[in-house]
Amino acid sequence: MAPRDEVIALERIRVTPSNWETQLRRYRPRDSVLFHFFREGVLRECRVTLDEPAVKAVRLTMKRRITHSVAARRCAWLYDTRKERRLLKRELRKATAE
C-alpha cells in the first residue's frame, strides 16, 4: 500500500469513507486481510497482516495566534469543502486579529 492508493474493498466487501471504520473493526490484530485498491487507475489487491494500533489516542490543540501562511496550511489539511474553509477562514481572521 502507498499514499494516494484508493481502498475500495476489504475481503471483497466494498468500503466507503462512511463504513471504513466499521468494516475494519471486524478484524483483529494479526488477522490477514485482503485489500482491494486502485493505484494510478489500476485495480490491485494485496494481503495485509494487521498490527496493534500504534497509538490509542491523540490530542491536538491549536494555537490561538497564527500567521496567515499557517492558517492556509491548516485549512488545506483539515477542511475539504468550500463551506468548511469559509468557516475556518472566518475563525482564523478572529484568531489572528487578537
mmCIF file of N, CA and C in Angstrom:
data_model
loop_
_atom_site.group_PDB
_atom_site.id
_atom_site.type_symbol
_atom_site.label_atom_id
_atom_site.label_comp_id
_atom_site.label_asym_id
_atom_site.label_seq_id
_atom_site.Cartn_x
_atom_site.Cartn_y
_atom_site.Cartn_z
ATOM 1 N N MET A 1 0.846 -1.170 0.000
ATOM 2 C CA MET A 1 0.000 0.000 0.000
ATOM 3 C C MET A 1 0.896 1.240 0.000
ATOM 4 N N ALA A 2 0.395 2.292 -0.642
ATOM 5 C CA ALA A 2 1.167 3.526 -0.777
ATOM 6 C C ALA A 2 0.242 4.728 -0.625
ATOM 7 N N PRO A 3 0.829 5.891 -0.343
ATOM 8 C CA PRO A 3 -0.002 7.100 -0.297
ATOM 9 C C PRO A 3 -0.750 7.264 -1.615
ATOM 10 N N ARG A 4 -1.933 7.769 -1.540
ATOM 11 C CA ARG A 4 -2.826 8.017 -2.681
ATOM 12 C C ARG A 4 -3.504 6.752 -3.224
ATOM 13 N N ASP A 5 -3.226 5.580 -2.652
ATOM 14 C CA ASP A 5 -3.991 4.397 -3.034
ATOM 15 C C ASP A 5 -5.430 4.609 -2.575
ATOM 16 N N GLU A 6 -6.369 4.192 -3.402
ATOM 17 C CA GLU A 6 -7.783 4.325 -3.068
ATOM 18 C C GLU A 6 -8.332 2.939 -2.726
ATOM 19 N N VAL A 7 -8.514 2.674 -1.432
ATOM 20 C CA VAL A 7 -9.036 1.378 -0.985
ATOM 21 C C VAL A 7 -10.514 1.327 -1.313
ATOM 22 N N ILE A 8 -10.930 0.243 -1.985
ATOM 23 C CA ILE A 8 -12.334 0.113 -2.378
ATOM 24 C C ILE A 8 -13.031 -1.071 -1.717
ATOM 25 N N ALA A 9 -12.238 -2.044 -1.186
ATOM 26 C CA ALA A 9 -12.866 -3.211 -0.573
ATOM 27 C C ALA A 9 -11.880 -3.921 0.344
ATOM 28 N N LEU A 10 -12.452 -4.600 1.340
ATOM 29 C CA LEU A 10 -11.701 -5.500 2.215
ATOM 30 C C LEU A 10 -12.342 -6.874 2.091
ATOM 31 N N GLU A 11 -11.543 -7.854 1.721
ATOM 32 C CA GLU A 11 -12.063 -9.220 1.540
ATOM 33 C C GLU A 11 -13.300 -9.236 0.635
ATOM 34 N N ARG A 12 -13.222 -8.463 -0.460
ATOM 35 C CA ARG A 12 -14.266 -8.380 -1.484
ATOM 36 C C ARG A 12 -15.556 -7.704 -1.010
ATOM 37 N N ILE A 13 -15.510 -7.022 0.142
ATOM 38 C CA ILE A 13 -16.663 -6.276 0.643
ATOM 39 C C ILE A 13 -16.352 -4.791 0.487
ATOM 40 N N ARG A 14 -17.222 -4.075 -0.219
ATOM 41 C CA ARG A 14 -16.986 -2.666 -0.529
ATOM 42 C C ARG A 14 -16.827 -1.831 0.740
ATOM 43 N N VAL A 15 -15.876 -0.919 0.710
ATOM 44 C CA VAL A 15 -15.726 0.045 1.795
ATOM 45 C C VAL A 15 -15.878 1.454 1.239
ATOM 46 N N THR A 16 -16.417 2.317 2.056
ATOM 47 C CA THR A 16 -16.602 3.727 1.725
ATOM 48 C C THR A 16 -16.069 4.539 2.899
ATOM 49 N N PRO A 17 -15.910 5.831 2.730
ATOM 50 C CA PRO A 17 -15.469 6.632 3.881
ATOM 51 C C PRO A 17 -16.410 6.501 5.082
ATOM 52 N N SER A 18 -17.699 6.305 4.822
ATOM 53 C CA SER A 18 -18.653 6.222 5.935
ATOM 54 C C SER A 18 -18.653 4.869 6.646
ATOM 55 N N ASN A 19 -18.227 3.780 5.970
ATOM 56 C CA ASN A 19 -18.245 2.475 6.646
ATOM 57 C C ASN A 19 -16.850 1.887 6.870
ATOM 58 N N TRP A 20 -15.804 2.646 6.533
ATOM 59 C CA TRP A 20 -14.423 2.163 6.635
ATOM 60 C C TRP A 20 -14.111 1.635 8.029
ATOM 61 N N GLU A 21 -14.364 2.427 9.061
ATOM 62 C CA GLU A 21 -14.020 2.002 10.423
ATOM 63 C C GLU A 21 -14.827 0.786 10.856
ATOM 64 N N THR A 22 -16.092 0.756 10.501
ATOM 65 C CA THR A 22 -16.932 -0.393 10.852
ATOM 66 C C THR A 22 -16.399 -1.661 10.210
ATOM 67 N N GLN A 23 -16.041 -1.584 8.938
ATOM 68 C CA GLN A 23 -15.510 -2.757 8.246
ATOM 69 C C GLN A 23 -14.178 -3.202 8.855
ATOM 70 N N LEU A 24 -13.334 -2.246 9.164
ATOM 71 C CA LEU A 24 -12.015 -2.585 9.711
ATOM 72 C C LEU A 24 -12.121 -3.186 11.110
ATOM 73 N N ARG A 25 -13.113 -2.765 11.881
ATOM 74 C CA ARG A 25 -13.294 -3.315 13.244
ATOM 75 C C ARG A 25 -13.679 -4.795 13.240
ATOM 76 N N ARG A 26 -14.061 -5.315 12.104
ATOM 77 C CA ARG A 26 -14.405 -6.742 12.022
ATOM 78 C C ARG A 26 -13.176 -7.625 12.218
ATOM 79 N N TYR A 27 -12.007 -7.028 12.092
ATOM 80 C CA TYR A 27 -10.760 -7.793 12.154
ATOM 81 C C TYR A 27 -9.985 -7.457 13.420
ATOM 82 N N ARG A 28 -9.105 -8.363 13.794
ATOM 83 C CA ARG A 28 -8.269 -8.198 14.991
ATOM 84 C C ARG A 28 -6.805 -8.085 14.580
ATOM 85 N N PRO A 29 -5.976 -7.574 15.489
ATOM 86 C CA PRO A 29 -4.539 -7.569 15.205
ATOM 87 C C PRO A 29 -4.063 -8.984 14.856
ATOM 88 N N ARG A 30 -3.155 -9.065 13.925
ATOM 89 C CA ARG A 30 -2.571 -10.300 13.402
ATOM 90 C C ARG A 30 -3.482 -11.021 12.403
ATOM 91 N N ASP A 31 -4.698 -10.498 12.138
ATOM 92 C CA ASP A 31 -5.530 -11.049 11.063
ATOM 93 C C ASP A 31 -4.904 -10.668 9.724
ATOM 94 N N SER A 32 -5.037 -11.543 8.756
ATOM 95 C CA SER A 32 -4.577 -11.268 7.395
ATOM 96 C C SER A 32 -5.800 -10.849 6.579
ATOM 97 N N VAL A 33 -5.765 -9.654 6.019
ATOM 98 C CA VAL A 33 -6.926 -9.082 5.330
ATOM 99 C C VAL A 33 -6.541 -8.749 3.893
ATOM 100 N N LEU A 34 -7.399 -9.132 2.966
ATOM 101 C CA LEU A 34 -7.175 -8.832 1.556
ATOM 102 C C LEU A 34 -7.739 -7.443 1.252
ATOM 103 N N PHE A 35 -6.855 -6.512 0.857
ATOM 104 C CA PHE A 35 -7.233 -5.156 0.481
ATOM 105 C C PHE A 35 -7.343 -5.076 -1.037
ATOM 106 N N HIS A 36 -8.409 -4.472 -1.521
ATOM 107 C CA HIS A 36 -8.597 -4.207 -2.946
ATOM 108 C C HIS A 36 -8.519 -2.690 -3.104
ATOM 109 N N PHE A 37 -7.711 -2.218 -4.041
ATOM 110 C CA PHE A 37 -7.497 -0.772 -4.150
ATOM 111 C C PHE A 37 -7.086 -0.396 -5.563
ATOM 112 N N PHE A 38 -7.241 0.893 -5.857
ATOM 113 C CA PHE A 38 -6.752 1.441 -7.117
ATOM 114 C C PHE A 38 -5.465 2.196 -6.841
ATOM 115 N N ARG A 39 -4.487 2.013 -7.710
ATOM 116 C CA ARG A 39 -3.253 2.789 -7.692
ATOM 117 C C ARG A 39 -3.033 3.294 -9.109
ATOM 118 N N GLU A 40 -3.084 4.618 -9.247
ATOM 119 C CA GLU A 40 -2.906 5.252 -10.560
ATOM 120 C C GLU A 40 -3.831 4.637 -11.615
ATOM 121 N N GLY A 41 -5.081 4.382 -11.215
ATOM 122 C CA GLY A 41 -6.080 3.876 -12.146
ATOM 123 C C GLY A 41 -6.060 2.383 -12.390
ATOM 124 N N VAL A 42 -5.129 1.667 -11.766
ATOM 125 C CA VAL A 42 -5.024 0.222 -11.954
ATOM 126 C C VAL A 42 -5.548 -0.485 -10.702
ATOM 127 N N LEU A 43 -6.493 -1.421 -10.901
ATOM 128 C CA LEU A 43 -7.032 -2.183 -9.790
ATOM 129 C C LEU A 43 -5.993 -3.183 -9.305
ATOM 130 N N ARG A 44 -5.750 -3.169 -8.004
ATOM 131 C CA ARG A 44 -4.764 -4.087 -7.413
ATOM 132 C C ARG A 44 -5.340 -4.685 -6.153
ATOM 133 N N GLU A 45 -4.646 -5.692 -5.652
ATOM 134 C CA GLU A 45 -5.004 -6.255 -4.350
ATOM 135 C C GLU A 45 -3.737 -6.738 -3.664
ATOM 136 N N CYS A 46 -3.778 -6.708 -2.335
ATOM 137 C CA CYS A 46 -2.658 -7.242 -1.563
ATOM 138 C C CYS A 46 -3.177 -7.700 -0.212
ATOM 139 N N ARG A 47 -2.506 -8.678 0.324
ATOM 140 C CA ARG A 47 -2.872 -9.193 1.637
ATOM 141 C C ARG A 47 -2.028 -8.470 2.678
ATOM 142 N N VAL A 48 -2.699 -7.965 3.716
ATOM 143 C CA VAL A 48 -2.054 -7.182 4.764
ATOM 144 C C VAL A 48 -2.313 -7.859 6.097
ATOM 145 N N THR A 49 -1.258 -8.016 6.896
ATOM 146 C CA THR A 49 -1.417 -8.529 8.258
ATOM 147 C C THR A 49 -1.532 -7.325 9.179
ATOM 148 N N LEU A 50 -2.652 -7.255 9.884
ATOM 149 C CA LEU A 50 -2.914 -6.105 10.738
ATOM 150 C C LEU A 50 -2.061 -6.164 11.998
ATOM 151 N N ASP A 51 -1.632 -5.015 12.432
ATOM 152 C CA ASP A 51 -0.823 -4.872 13.637
ATOM 153 C C ASP A 51 -1.671 -4.220 14.723
ATOM 154 N N GLU A 52 -1.143 -4.180 15.920
ATOM 155 C CA GLU A 52 -1.796 -3.446 17.007
ATOM 156 C C GLU A 52 -1.818 -1.971 16.629
ATOM 157 N N PRO A 53 -2.836 -1.238 17.079
ATOM 158 C CA PRO A 53 -2.805 0.204 16.827
ATOM 159 C C PRO A 53 -1.555 0.818 17.440
ATOM 160 N N ALA A 54 -0.892 1.685 16.696
ATOM 161 C CA ALA A 54 0.335 2.309 17.190
ATOM 162 C C ALA A 54 0.041 3.287 18.317
ATOM 163 N N VAL A 55 -1.084 3.979 18.222
ATOM 164 C CA VAL A 55 -1.450 4.967 19.220
ATOM 165 C C VAL A 55 -2.924 4.783 19.553
ATOM 166 N N LYS A 56 -3.237 4.772 20.823
ATOM 167 C CA LYS A 56 -4.640 4.614 21.229
ATOM 168 C C LYS A 56 -5.415 5.913 21.070
ATOM 169 N N ALA A 57 -4.785 7.040 21.385
ATOM 170 C CA ALA A 57 -5.464 8.332 21.291
ATOM 171 C C ALA A 57 -4.446 9.437 21.082
ATOM 172 N N VAL A 58 -4.895 10.471 20.440
ATOM 173 C CA VAL A 58 -4.058 11.642 20.196
ATOM 174 C C VAL A 58 -4.887 12.878 20.516
ATOM 175 N N ARG A 59 -4.253 13.852 21.110
ATOM 176 C CA ARG A 59 -4.945 15.108 21.376
ATOM 177 C C ARG A 59 -4.183 16.234 20.687
ATOM 178 N N LEU A 60 -4.872 16.919 19.804
ATOM 179 C CA LEU A 60 -4.287 18.049 19.098
ATOM 180 C C LEU A 60 -4.883 19.339 19.653
ATOM 181 N N THR A 61 -4.045 20.323 19.806
ATOM 182 C CA THR A 61 -4.537 21.644 20.199
ATOM 183 C C THR A 61 -4.050 22.644 19.171
ATOM 184 N N MET A 62 -4.806 23.725 19.012
ATOM 185 C CA MET A 62 -4.444 24.744 18.041
ATOM 186 C C MET A 62 -4.042 26.019 18.771
ATOM 187 N N LYS A 63 -2.988 26.642 18.279
ATOM 188 C CA LYS A 63 -2.572 27.926 18.820
ATOM 189 C C LYS A 63 -3.613 28.973 18.459
ATOM 190 N N ARG A 64 -3.808 29.910 19.357
ATOM 191 C CA ARG A 64 -4.750 30.996 19.091
ATOM 192 C C ARG A 64 -4.194 31.983 18.071
ATOM 193 N N ARG A 65 -2.948 32.369 18.237
ATOM 194 C CA ARG A 65 -2.333 33.348 17.336
ATOM 195 C C ARG A 65 -1.453 32.631 16.320
ATOM 196 N N ILE A 66 -1.802 32.809 15.051
ATOM 197 C CA ILE A 66 -1.046 32.151 13.987
ATOM 198 C C ILE A 66 -0.875 33.109 12.821
ATOM 199 N N THR A 67 0.080 32.814 11.978
ATOM 200 C CA THR A 67 0.290 33.620 10.777
ATOM 201 C C THR A 67 -0.682 33.179 9.689
ATOM 202 N N HIS A 68 -0.809 33.992 8.665
ATOM 203 C CA HIS A 68 -1.714 33.648 7.564
ATOM 204 C C HIS A 68 -1.237 32.401 6.819
ATOM 205 N N SER A 69 0.077 32.200 6.691
ATOM 206 C CA SER A 69 0.566 31.003 5.991
ATOM 207 C C SER A 69 0.247 29.746 6.797
ATOM 208 N N VAL A 70 0.359 29.829 8.117
ATOM 209 C CA VAL A 70 -0.019 28.686 8.961
ATOM 210 C C VAL A 70 -1.515 28.440 8.835
ATOM 211 N N ALA A 71 -2.298 29.506 8.820
ATOM 212 C CA ALA A 71 -3.755 29.367 8.680
ATOM 213 C C ALA A 71 -4.113 28.685 7.361
ATOM 214 N N ALA A 72 -3.438 29.057 6.289
ATOM 215 C CA ALA A 72 -3.716 28.453 4.983
ATOM 216 C C ALA A 72 -3.365 26.973 4.970
ATOM 217 N N ARG A 73 -2.220 26.608 5.542
ATOM 218 C CA ARG A 73 -1.833 25.186 5.591
ATOM 219 C C ARG A 73 -2.801 24.385 6.448
ATOM 220 N N ARG A 74 -3.211 24.969 7.576
ATOM 221 C CA ARG A 74 -4.168 24.292 8.462
ATOM 222 C C ARG A 74 -5.486 24.067 7.730
ATOM 223 N N CYS A 75 -5.933 25.068 7.024
ATOM 224 C CA CYS A 75 -7.186 24.977 6.275
ATOM 225 C C CYS A 75 -7.115 23.864 5.232
ATOM 226 N N ALA A 76 -6.027 23.822 4.481
ATOM 227 C CA ALA A 76 -5.867 22.789 3.449
ATOM 228 C C ALA A 76 -5.802 21.400 4.054
ATOM 229 N N TRP A 77 -5.212 21.290 5.239
ATOM 230 C CA TRP A 77 -5.048 19.980 5.888
ATOM 231 C C TRP A 77 -6.346 19.486 6.496
ATOM 232 N N LEU A 78 -7.096 20.356 7.145
ATOM 233 C CA LEU A 78 -8.243 19.926 7.935
ATOM 234 C C LEU A 78 -9.581 19.950 7.210
ATOM 235 N N TYR A 79 -9.712 20.790 6.201
ATOM 236 C CA TYR A 79 -11.043 21.001 5.635
ATOM 237 C C TYR A 79 -11.055 20.731 4.138
ATOM 238 N N ASP A 80 -12.096 20.012 3.708
ATOM 239 C CA ASP A 80 -12.215 19.623 2.313
ATOM 240 C C ASP A 80 -13.187 20.512 1.533
ATOM 241 N N THR A 81 -14.274 20.901 2.152
ATOM 242 C CA THR A 81 -15.296 21.615 1.393
ATOM 243 C C THR A 81 -15.097 23.127 1.473
ATOM 244 N N ARG A 82 -15.623 23.817 0.494
ATOM 245 C CA ARG A 82 -15.521 25.275 0.476
ATOM 246 C C ARG A 82 -16.228 25.892 1.674
ATOM 247 N N LYS A 83 -17.371 25.316 2.030
ATOM 248 C CA LYS A 83 -18.123 25.844 3.171
ATOM 249 C C LYS A 83 -17.290 25.731 4.443
ATOM 250 N N GLU A 84 -16.677 24.566 4.655
ATOM 251 C CA GLU A 84 -15.829 24.389 5.840
ATOM 252 C C GLU A 84 -14.662 25.376 5.819
ATOM 253 N N ARG A 85 -14.070 25.580 4.652
ATOM 254 C CA ARG A 85 -12.934 26.503 4.548
ATOM 255 C C ARG A 85 -13.354 27.933 4.856
ATOM 256 N N ARG A 86 -14.537 28.337 4.363
ATOM 257 C CA ARG A 86 -15.017 29.691 4.658
ATOM 258 C C ARG A 86 -15.205 29.871 6.164
ATOM 259 N N LEU A 87 -15.797 28.866 6.813
ATOM 260 C CA LEU A 87 -15.997 28.954 8.264
ATOM 261 C C LEU A 87 -14.663 29.039 8.992
ATOM 262 N N LEU A 88 -13.703 28.214 8.567
ATOM 263 C CA LEU A 88 -12.396 28.239 9.212
ATOM 264 C C LEU A 88 -11.703 29.579 8.994
ATOM 265 N N LYS A 89 -11.760 30.104 7.773
ATOM 266 C CA LYS A 89 -11.110 31.381 7.497
ATOM 267 C C LYS A 89 -11.684 32.487 8.378
ATOM 268 N N ARG A 90 -12.993 32.453 8.582
ATOM 269 C CA ARG A 90 -13.627 33.446 9.449
ATOM 270 C C ARG A 90 -13.075 33.330 10.871
ATOM 271 N N GLU A 91 -12.974 32.097 11.363
ATOM 272 C CA GLU A 91 -12.433 31.868 12.704
ATOM 273 C C GLU A 91 -10.965 32.280 12.777
ATOM 274 N N LEU A 92 -10.210 31.993 11.729
ATOM 275 C CA LEU A 92 -8.800 32.338 11.732
ATOM 276 C C LEU A 92 -8.583 33.850 11.701
ATOM 277 N N ARG A 93 -9.442 34.566 10.992
ATOM 278 C CA ARG A 93 -9.331 36.028 10.981
ATOM 279 C C ARG A 93 -9.506 36.568 12.397
ATOM 280 N N LYS A 94 -10.453 35.991 13.110
ATOM 281 C CA LYS A 94 -10.670 36.413 14.501
ATOM 282 C C LYS A 94 -9.435 36.096 15.345
ATOM 283 N N ALA A 95 -8.877 34.882 15.159
ATOM 284 C CA ALA A 95 -7.724 34.456 15.976
ATOM 285 C C ALA A 95 -6.479 35.287 15.682
ATOM 286 N N THR A 96 -6.257 35.629 14.414
ATOM 287 C CA THR A 96 -5.051 36.392 14.086
ATOM 288 C C THR A 96 -5.212 37.863 14.440
ATOM 289 N N ALA A 97 -6.451 38.331 14.586
ATOM 290 C CA ALA A 97 -6.683 39.720 14.944
ATOM 291 C C ALA A 97 -6.505 39.958 16.443
ATOM 292 N N GLU A 98 -6.598 38.918 17.244
ATOM 293 C CA GLU A 98 -6.490 39.072 18.707
ATOM 294 C C GLU A 98 -5.082 39.398 19.141
#
